[in-house]
PDB file of C-alpha atoms and ligand atoms in Angstrom:
ATOM      1  CA  MET M1353     -20.024  -6.902   5.759  1.00  0.00           C
ATOM      2  CA  THR M1354     -18.740  -3.743   6.382  1.00  0.00           C
ATOM      3  CA  VAL M1355     -15.685  -2.108   7.226  1.00  0.00           C
ATOM      4  CA  GLY M1356     -16.185   0.898   9.815  1.00  0.00           C
ATOM      5  CA  GLY M1357     -18.196   3.224   8.141  1.00  0.00           C
ATOM      6  CA  GLY M1358     -18.746   7.145   8.959  1.00  0.00           C
ATOM      7  CA  GLY M1359     -19.765  10.742   9.540  1.00  0.00           C
ATOM      8  CA  TRP M1360     -23.999  11.157  10.196  1.00  0.00           C
ATOM      9  CA  LEU M1361     -24.463   7.329   9.103  1.00  0.00           C
ATOM     10  CA  ARG M1362     -22.417   6.245  12.004  1.00  0.00           C
ATOM     11  CA  ALA M1363     -24.356   8.435  14.374  1.00  0.00           C
ATOM     12  CA  LEU M1364     -27.860   7.605  13.089  1.00  0.00           C
ATOM     13  CA  ARG M1365     -26.655   3.741  13.526  1.00  0.00           C
ATOM     14  CA  ASP M1366     -25.270   4.289  16.997  1.00  0.00           C
ATOM     15  CA  VAL M1367     -29.058   6.055  18.200  1.00  0.00           C
ATOM     16  CA  TRP M1368     -31.153   2.977  16.869  1.00  0.00           C
ATOM     17  CA  PHE M1369     -28.517   0.006  17.538  1.00  0.00           C
ATOM     18  CA  PRO M1370     -26.547   1.262  20.455  1.00  0.00           C
ATOM     19  CA  PRO M1371     -22.793  -0.390  20.244  1.00  0.00           C
ATOM     20  CA  VAL M1372     -21.854  -3.340  22.703  1.00  0.00           C
ATOM     21  CA  CYS M1373     -18.614  -4.123  24.147  1.00  0.00           C
ATOM     22  CA  ALA M1374     -17.047  -6.962  21.799  1.00  0.00           C
ATOM     23  CA  HIS M1375     -15.672  -8.282  25.071  1.00  0.00           C
ATOM     24  CA  CYS M1376     -18.611  -7.956  27.665  1.00  0.00           C
ATOM     25  CA  ARG M1377     -21.710  -6.865  25.972  1.00  0.00           C
ATOM     26  CA  ALA M1378     -21.911  -3.638  27.975  1.00  0.00           C
ATOM     27  CA  LEU M1379     -23.321  -0.496  26.283  1.00  0.00           C
ATOM     28  CA  VAL M1380     -20.416   1.284  24.481  1.00  0.00           C
ATOM     29  CA  ASP M1381     -20.297   4.890  24.812  1.00  0.00           C
ATOM     30  CA  PRO M1382     -19.763   5.714  21.226  1.00  0.00           C
ATOM     31  CA  ARG M1383     -18.077   9.409  21.471  1.00  0.00           C
ATOM     32  CA  ARG M1384     -15.301   7.864  23.335  1.00  0.00           C
ATOM     33  CA  ARG M1385     -14.703   4.573  21.687  1.00  0.00           C
ATOM     34  CA  ARG M1386     -15.932   1.563  19.025  1.00  0.00           C
ATOM     35  CA  HIS M1387     -16.315  -1.608  20.081  1.00  0.00           C
ATOM     36  CA  LEU M1388     -15.145  -1.657  23.860  1.00  0.00           C
ATOM     37  CA  CYS M1389     -16.581  -0.817  26.717  1.00  0.00           C
ATOM     38  CA  GLU M1390     -14.356   1.761  28.925  1.00  0.00           C
ATOM     39  CA  PRO M1391     -13.750  -0.611  31.647  1.00  0.00           C
ATOM     40  CA  CYS M1392     -12.807  -3.207  29.156  1.00  0.00           C
ATOM     41  CA  ALA M1393     -10.817  -0.193  27.160  1.00  0.00           C
ATOM     42  CA  ARG M1394      -8.955   0.166  30.697  1.00  0.00           C
ATOM     43  CA  ARG M1395      -7.971  -3.611  30.959  1.00  0.00           C
ATOM     44  CA  LEU M1396      -5.950  -3.388  27.545  1.00  0.00           C
ATOM     45  CA  GLN M1397      -2.030  -3.916  28.346  1.00  0.00           C
ATOM     46  CA  HIS M1398      -0.366  -1.841  26.026  1.00  0.00           C
ATOM     47  CA  VAL M1399       3.464  -1.991  25.344  1.00  0.00           C
ATOM     48  CA  ASP M1400       4.723   1.210  25.960  1.00  0.00           C
ATOM     49  CA  GLY M1401       7.732   0.783  27.872  1.00  0.00           C
ATOM     50  CA  PRO M1402      10.819  -1.194  27.874  1.00  0.00           C
ATOM     51  CA  HIS M1403      10.321  -4.640  25.822  1.00  0.00           C
ATOM     52  CA  CYS M1404      12.258  -7.371  24.391  1.00  0.00           C
ATOM     53  CA  THR M1405      13.628  -6.067  21.039  1.00  0.00           C
ATOM     54  CA  THR M1406      12.500  -9.096  18.824  1.00  0.00           C
ATOM     55  CA  CYS M1407       9.506  -9.978  20.353  1.00  0.00           C
ATOM     56  CA  GLY M1408       8.127  -6.774  21.621  1.00  0.00           C
ATOM     57  CA  TYR M1409       7.435  -8.121  24.710  1.00  0.00           C
ATOM     58  CA  PRO M1410       7.192  -5.733  28.006  1.00  0.00           C
ATOM     59  CA  PHE M1411       9.620  -5.832  30.752  1.00  0.00           C
ATOM     60  CA  PHE M1412       8.206  -5.271  34.097  1.00  0.00           C
ATOM     61  CA  GLY M1413      11.732  -5.848  36.259  1.00  0.00           C
ATOM     62  CA  ASP M1414      14.904  -4.381  36.005  1.00  0.00           C
ATOM     63  CA  THR M1415      15.699  -4.000  32.283  1.00  0.00           C
ATOM     64  CA  ASP M1416      18.676  -2.518  32.993  1.00  0.00           C
ATOM     65  CA  THR M1417      20.552  -5.092  31.022  1.00  0.00           C
ATOM     66  CA  ASP M1418      17.738  -7.364  28.968  1.00  0.00           C
ATOM     67  CA  ARG M1419      17.351  -6.799  25.514  1.00  0.00           C
ATOM     68  CA  VAL M1420      15.839  -9.994  24.316  1.00  0.00           C
ATOM     69  CA  CYS M1421      13.104 -11.926  26.696  1.00  0.00           C
ATOM     70  CA  GLU M1422      13.513 -15.647  27.505  1.00  0.00           C
ATOM     71  CA  HIS M1423      11.186 -16.681  24.717  1.00  0.00           C
ATOM     72  CA  CYS M1424      13.432 -14.896  22.180  1.00  0.00           C
ATOM     73  CA  PHE M1425      16.784 -16.746  23.883  1.00  0.00           C
ATOM     74  CA  THR M1426      16.411 -19.411  21.386  1.00  0.00           C
ATOM     75  CA  LEU M1427      14.568 -17.776  18.411  1.00  0.00           C
ATOM     76  CA  GLU M1428      17.673 -16.941  16.128  1.00  0.00           C
ATOM     77  CA  PRO M1429      15.544 -13.863  14.461  1.00  0.00           C
ATOM     78  CA  GLU M1430      16.018 -13.623  11.033  1.00  0.00           C
ATOM     79  CA  PHE M1431      14.538 -10.033  11.326  1.00  0.00           C
ATOM     80  CA  ARG M1432      15.881  -6.936  12.813  1.00  0.00           C
ATOM     81  CA  GLU M1433      13.456  -6.157  15.734  1.00  0.00           C
ATOM     82  CA  GLY M1434      10.059  -6.444  16.588  1.00  0.00           C
ATOM     83  CA  ARG M1435       7.380  -4.437  18.549  1.00  0.00           C
ATOM     84  CA  THR M1436       3.897  -5.314  19.576  1.00  0.00           C
ATOM     85  CA  ALA M1437       0.682  -3.003  20.528  1.00  0.00           C
ATOM     86  CA  VAL M1438      -1.070  -5.198  23.532  1.00  0.00           C
ATOM     87  CA  LEU M1439      -0.780  -8.550  25.448  1.00  0.00           C
ATOM     88  CA  LEU M1440      -3.086 -10.594  23.797  1.00  0.00           C
ATOM     89  CA  ARG M1441      -5.148 -10.994  27.530  1.00  0.00           C
ATOM     90  CA  GLY M1442      -9.096 -10.107  28.252  1.00  0.00           C
ATOM     91  CA  PRO M1443     -10.127  -7.737  25.581  1.00  0.00           C
ATOM     92  CA  ALA M1444      -7.586  -8.282  23.243  1.00  0.00           C
ATOM     93  CA  ARG M1445      -8.028 -11.184  22.834  1.00  0.00           C
ATOM     94  CA  THR M1446     -11.780 -11.572  22.266  1.00  0.00           C
ATOM     95  CA  LEU M1447     -10.870  -8.763  19.980  1.00  0.00           C
ATOM     96  CA  VAL M1448      -8.122 -10.892  17.228  1.00  0.00           C
ATOM     97  CA  ILE M1449     -10.495 -13.931  18.314  1.00  0.00           C
ATOM     98  CA  ASP M1450     -13.639 -12.072  16.516  1.00  0.00           C
ATOM     99  CA  LEU M1451     -11.476 -10.740  13.817  1.00  0.00           C
ATOM    100  CA  LYS M1452      -9.907 -13.725  12.906  1.00  0.00           C
ATOM    101  CA  TYR M1453     -12.385 -16.363  13.093  1.00  0.00           C
ATOM    102  CA  HIS M1454     -15.807 -15.287  13.459  1.00  0.00           C
ATOM    103  CA  GLY M1455     -15.360 -12.482  10.982  1.00  0.00           C
ATOM    104  CA  ALA M1456     -15.902  -9.542  12.716  1.00  0.00           C
ATOM    105  CA  LEU M1457     -14.231  -7.130  10.632  1.00  0.00           C
ATOM    106  CA  HIS M1458     -15.843  -3.855  12.074  1.00  0.00           C
ATOM    107  CA  LEU M1459     -13.502  -4.785  15.046  1.00  0.00           C
ATOM    108  CA  LEU M1460     -10.761  -3.040  12.672  1.00  0.00           C
ATOM    109  CA  ALA M1461     -12.217  -0.054  14.016  1.00  0.00           C
ATOM    110  CA  GLU M1462     -11.345  -0.735  17.721  1.00  0.00           C
ATOM    111  CA  VAL M1463      -7.889  -1.966  16.768  1.00  0.00           C
ATOM    112  CA  GLY M1464      -7.097   1.503  14.778  1.00  0.00           C
ATOM    113  CA  LEU M1465      -8.195   3.053  17.901  1.00  0.00           C
ATOM    114  CA  ILE M1466      -5.948   0.807  20.439  1.00  0.00           C
ATOM    115  CA  VAL M1467      -2.995   1.286  18.342  1.00  0.00           C
ATOM    116  CA  ARG M1468      -3.072   5.147  18.172  1.00  0.00           C
ATOM    117  CA  GLU M1469      -3.342   4.892  21.628  1.00  0.00           C
ATOM    118  CA  THR M1470       0.130   2.361  22.119  1.00  0.00           C
ATOM    119  CA  GLU M1471       2.970   5.179  22.266  1.00  0.00           C
ATOM    120  CA  GLY M1472       5.258   4.829  19.832  1.00  0.00           C
ATOM    121  CA  PHE M1473       3.950   1.743  17.982  1.00  0.00           C
ATOM    122  CA  LEU M1474       2.518   4.092  14.823  1.00  0.00           C
ATOM    123  CA  ASP M1475       6.111   5.628  14.792  1.00  0.00           C
ATOM    124  CA  TYR M1476       7.507   2.326  14.627  1.00  0.00           C
ATOM    125  CA  LEU M1477       5.703   1.764  11.626  1.00  0.00           C
ATOM    126  CA  ARG M1478       5.573   5.182   9.927  1.00  0.00           C
ATOM    127  CA  GLY M1479       6.976   5.293   6.363  1.00  0.00           C
ATOM    128  CA  ALA M1480       7.800   1.288   6.410  1.00  0.00           C
ATOM    129  CA  THR M1481       6.350  -1.027   3.694  1.00  0.00           C
ATOM    130  CA  LEU M1482       4.013  -3.052   5.891  1.00  0.00           C
ATOM    131  CA  VAL M1483       3.895  -6.613   4.294  1.00  0.00           C
ATOM    132  CA  PRO M1484       1.331  -8.996   6.038  1.00  0.00           C
ATOM    133  CA  VAL M1485       2.050 -12.748   6.877  1.00  0.00           C
ATOM    134  CA  PRO M1486       0.170 -14.457   3.736  1.00  0.00           C
ATOM    135  CA  LEU M1487      -2.697 -16.969   3.813  1.00  0.00           C
ATOM    136  CA  HIS M1488      -2.361 -19.745   1.883  1.00  0.00           C
ATOM    137  CA  ALA M1489      -4.932 -19.560  -1.104  1.00  0.00           C
ATOM    138  CA  ARG M1490      -7.463 -22.145  -0.053  1.00  0.00           C
ATOM    139  CA  LYS M1491      -7.694 -20.994   3.682  1.00  0.00           C
ATOM    140  CA  LEU M1492      -8.044 -17.248   1.876  1.00  0.00           C
ATOM    141  CA  ARG M1493     -11.188 -18.393  -0.058  1.00  0.00           C
ATOM    142  CA  GLU M1494     -12.342 -20.345   3.134  1.00  0.00           C
ATOM    143  CA  ARG M1495     -12.034 -17.202   5.617  1.00  0.00           C
ATOM    144  CA  GLY M1496     -12.849 -14.747   2.636  1.00  0.00           C
ATOM    145  CA  TYR M1497      -9.990 -12.322   4.392  1.00  0.00           C
ATOM    146  CA  ASN M1498      -6.479 -12.406   5.575  1.00  0.00           C
ATOM    147  CA  GLN M1499      -6.838 -10.521   8.866  1.00  0.00           C
ATOM    148  CA  SER M1500      -3.256  -9.893   8.411  1.00  0.00           C
ATOM    149  CA  ARG M1501      -4.004  -7.817   5.778  1.00  0.00           C
ATOM    150  CA  LEU M1502      -6.800  -6.268   7.059  1.00  0.00           C
ATOM    151  CA  LEU M1503      -4.548  -5.405  10.355  1.00  0.00           C
ATOM    152  CA  ALA M1504      -1.501  -4.022   7.961  1.00  0.00           C
ATOM    153  CA  GLU M1505      -4.157  -1.644   6.221  1.00  0.00           C
ATOM    154  CA  THR M1506      -5.375  -0.443   9.720  1.00  0.00           C
ATOM    155  CA  PHE M1507      -1.814  -0.155  10.943  1.00  0.00           C
ATOM    156  CA  ALA M1508      -0.753   1.660   7.225  1.00  0.00           C
ATOM    157  CA  ARG M1509      -3.805   4.409   7.803  1.00  0.00           C
ATOM    158  CA  ALA M1510      -3.839   4.909  11.341  1.00  0.00           C
ATOM    159  CA  ALA M1511       0.440   5.605  10.797  1.00  0.00           C
ATOM    160  CA  GLY M1512       0.308   7.880   7.632  1.00  0.00           C
ATOM    161  CA  GLY M1513       3.339   9.452   6.327  1.00  0.00           C
ATOM    162  CA  GLY M1514       3.601   7.383   3.202  1.00  0.00           C
ATOM    163  CA  THR M1515       3.347   3.999   5.430  1.00  0.00           C
ATOM    164  CA  ARG M1516       2.488   1.335   2.888  1.00  0.00           C
ATOM    165  CA  VAL M1517       0.724  -2.207   2.299  1.00  0.00           C
ATOM    166  CA  ALA M1518       2.628  -4.384  -0.344  1.00  0.00           C
ATOM    167  CA  GLU M1519       2.018  -8.020  -1.089  1.00  0.00           C
ATOM    168  CA  PRO M1520       5.078  -9.575  -2.294  1.00  0.00           C
ATOM    169  CA  LEU M1521       5.176 -12.833  -0.277  1.00  0.00           C
ATOM    170  CA  ARG M1522       2.983 -15.838  -1.108  1.00  0.00           C
ATOM    171  CA  ARG M1523       2.335 -19.377   1.087  1.00  0.00           C
ATOM    172  CA  GLY M1524       3.657 -22.116  -1.146  1.00  0.00           C
ATOM    173  CA  VAL M1525       2.855 -25.249   1.303  1.00  0.00           C
ATOM    174  CA  ASP M1526      -0.524 -25.560   3.085  1.00  0.00           C
ATOM    175  CA  THR M1527       1.218 -25.751   6.599  1.00  0.00           C
ATOM    176  CA  PRO M1528      -1.250 -27.408   9.609  1.00  0.00           C
ATOM    177  CA  THR M1529      -2.519 -25.753  12.047  1.00  0.00           C
ATOM    178  CA  GLN M1530       0.495 -24.675  14.011  1.00  0.00           C
ATOM    179  CA  THR M1531      -0.939 -23.699  17.249  1.00  0.00           C
ATOM    180  CA  ARG M1532      -0.551 -26.914  19.245  1.00  0.00           C
ATOM    181  CA  LEU M1533       3.169 -27.512  17.944  1.00  0.00           C
ATOM    182  CA  ASP M1534       6.254 -26.561  19.714  1.00  0.00           C
ATOM    183  CA  ARG M1535       8.980 -23.706  17.741  1.00  0.00           C
ATOM    184  CA  LYS M1536      11.124 -26.418  16.510  1.00  0.00           C
ATOM    185  CA  THR M1537       8.170 -28.474  15.127  1.00  0.00           C
ATOM    186  CA  ARG M1538       6.707 -25.481  13.788  1.00  0.00           C
ATOM    187  CA  GLN M1539      10.266 -24.408  12.417  1.00  0.00           C
ATOM    188  CA  GLU M1540      10.335 -27.673  10.164  1.00  0.00           C
ATOM    189  CA  ASN M1541       6.596 -27.278   9.073  1.00  0.00           C
ATOM    190  CA  LEU M1542       7.826 -23.785   7.699  1.00  0.00           C
ATOM    191  CA  ARG M1543      10.615 -24.617   5.934  1.00  0.00           C
ATOM    192  CA  GLY M1544       9.908 -23.309   2.824  1.00  0.00           C
ATOM    193  CA  ALA M1545       6.049 -22.534   3.430  1.00  0.00           C
ATOM    194  CA  PHE M1546       6.828 -18.601   1.818  1.00  0.00           C
ATOM    195  CA  ALA M1547       7.779 -17.027  -1.178  1.00  0.00           C
ATOM    196  CA  ALA M1548       8.182 -14.164  -2.922  1.00  0.00           C
ATOM    197  CA  ARG M1549       6.179 -13.995  -5.737  1.00  0.00           C
ATOM    198  CA  ASP M1550       7.864 -15.108  -9.075  1.00  0.00           C
ATOM    199  CA  GLY M1551      10.429 -13.018 -10.505  1.00  0.00           C
ATOM    200  CA  LEU M1552       9.658 -10.230  -7.884  1.00  0.00           C
ATOM    201  CA  ARG M1553      12.708  -8.137  -7.008  1.00  0.00           C
ATOM    202  CA  LEU M1554      12.419  -5.921  -3.634  1.00  0.00           C
ATOM    203  CA  ASP M1555      14.162  -2.484  -3.012  1.00  0.00           C
ATOM    204  CA  PRO M1556      17.560  -3.109  -0.641  1.00  0.00           C
ATOM    205  CA  ALA M1557      17.165   0.542   0.377  1.00  0.00           C
ATOM    206  CA  GLU M1558      13.457   0.344   1.616  1.00  0.00           C
ATOM    207  CA  ARG M1559      12.331  -0.784   4.860  1.00  0.00           C
ATOM    208  CA  PHE M1560       9.643  -4.197   5.216  1.00  0.00           C
ATOM    209  CA  VAL M1561       8.014  -4.613   8.607  1.00  0.00           C
ATOM    210  CA  ILE M1562       5.938  -7.849   8.571  1.00  0.00           C
ATOM    211  CA  VAL M1563       2.635  -7.621  10.432  1.00  0.00           C
ATOM    212  CA  ASP M1564       0.908 -10.806  11.887  1.00  0.00           C
ATOM    213  CA  ASP M1565      -2.284 -10.587  14.242  1.00  0.00           C
ATOM    214  CA  VAL M1566      -0.491 -11.942  17.528  1.00  0.00           C
ATOM    215  CA  PHE M1567       3.664 -13.187  18.224  1.00  0.00           C
ATOM    216  CA  THR M1568       3.696 -16.496  19.377  1.00  0.00           C
ATOM    217  CA  THR M1569       7.288 -18.321  18.567  1.00  0.00           C
ATOM    218  CA  GLY M1570       8.083 -16.127  15.960  1.00  0.00           C
ATOM    219  CA  ALA M1571       8.522 -19.239  13.604  1.00  0.00           C
ATOM    220  CA  THR M1572       6.223 -18.045  11.283  1.00  0.00           C
ATOM    221  CA  LEU M1573       7.438 -14.307  10.846  1.00  0.00           C
ATOM    222  CA  ASN M1574      10.960 -15.704  11.144  1.00  0.00           C
ATOM    223  CA  ALA M1575      10.118 -17.490   7.791  1.00  0.00           C
ATOM    224  CA  CYS M1576       8.261 -14.255   6.090  1.00  0.00           C
ATOM    225  CA  ALA M1577      11.720 -12.517   6.751  1.00  0.00           C
ATOM    226  CA  VAL M1578      14.035 -15.179   5.162  1.00  0.00           C
ATOM    227  CA  ALA M1579      11.570 -15.399   2.110  1.00  0.00           C
ATOM    228  CA  LEU M1580      12.040 -11.633   2.192  1.00  0.00           C
ATOM    229  CA  ARG M1581      15.604 -11.441   1.927  1.00  0.00           C
ATOM    230  CA  ARG M1582      15.693 -14.020  -0.913  1.00  0.00           C
ATOM    231  CA  ALA M1583      13.817 -11.665  -2.797  1.00  0.00           C
ATOM    232  CA  GLY M1584      16.708  -8.612  -2.076  1.00  0.00           C
ATOM    233  CA  ALA M1585      15.065  -6.956   1.227  1.00  0.00           C
ATOM    234  CA  ARG M1586      17.698  -5.658   3.643  1.00  0.00           C
ATOM    235  CA  THR M1587      15.944  -4.209   6.198  1.00  0.00           C
ATOM    236  CA  ILE M1588      13.440  -6.427   7.900  1.00  0.00           C
ATOM    237  CA  ASP M1589      11.203  -5.805  11.363  1.00  0.00           C
ATOM    238  CA  VAL M1590       8.214  -7.102  12.349  1.00  0.00           C
ATOM    239  CA  ALA M1591       4.793  -6.039  14.082  1.00  0.00           C
ATOM    240  CA  THR M1592       2.163  -7.520  15.819  1.00  0.00           C
ATOM    241  CA  PHE M1593      -1.240  -6.464  17.591  1.00  0.00           C
ATOM    242  CA  GLY M1594      -0.998  -9.028  20.061  1.00  0.00           C
ATOM    243  CA  HIS M1595       1.632 -10.867  22.227  1.00  0.00           C
ATOM    244  CA  GLY M1596       0.466 -14.316  22.999  1.00  0.00           C
TER     245      GLY M1596
HETATM  246 ZN1   ZN J2439     -16.589  -4.220  28.392  1.00  0.00          ZN
HETATM  247 ZN1   ZN J2440      11.232 -11.789  22.981  1.00  0.00          ZN
END
């Protein structure tokens, strides 16, 4: 599996194998995008306006008083604030699913494009240490990669300005798949699932941004934030590619 590829080699490949849209299979104009056609790219819902300060979900109506969305009222976040690049619908959902479950790592090039197009998203990350949510070692062996780490690297490259990726956390407990569980059960499952690597002390002056593919209930991000704080981190934010 290769990630991206550039220059004349890519131009040559695009002539023989014109890229098709990851979402609808229409031809992609390689001068404009990488793996989404123009109509699908226009359907992306970037979060670049007012949003929930905890999870990044956009506010569509009156925003004078709201700072936290209804999903986050009961979360009690262990991190300071959160942002998400897009809503996890249509083409964005396809990108995340193909990246996570189908090994479609070439789609990271499109993700890099999308986060550049989301106003304020890279400013939010710039200069921070991005911490991907770790996968359990067994799952990492099965899948061969941690999609959150690849996303963090994609974000860091796009943001520049000293943004870096570090992996201070490990996932000790192999938690069952969380998809169908409510927040309370997820939180109980996740208690103690993450810890900093043995003996590691983090710089309290550094800003850490935990990176995951999707913001769902926030329980995983919360558990990671607790582990970072136990290891000495003081400023902890989160960023996700999509909001579920
Ligand atoms: Zn399309
Ligand atoms: Zn929220």
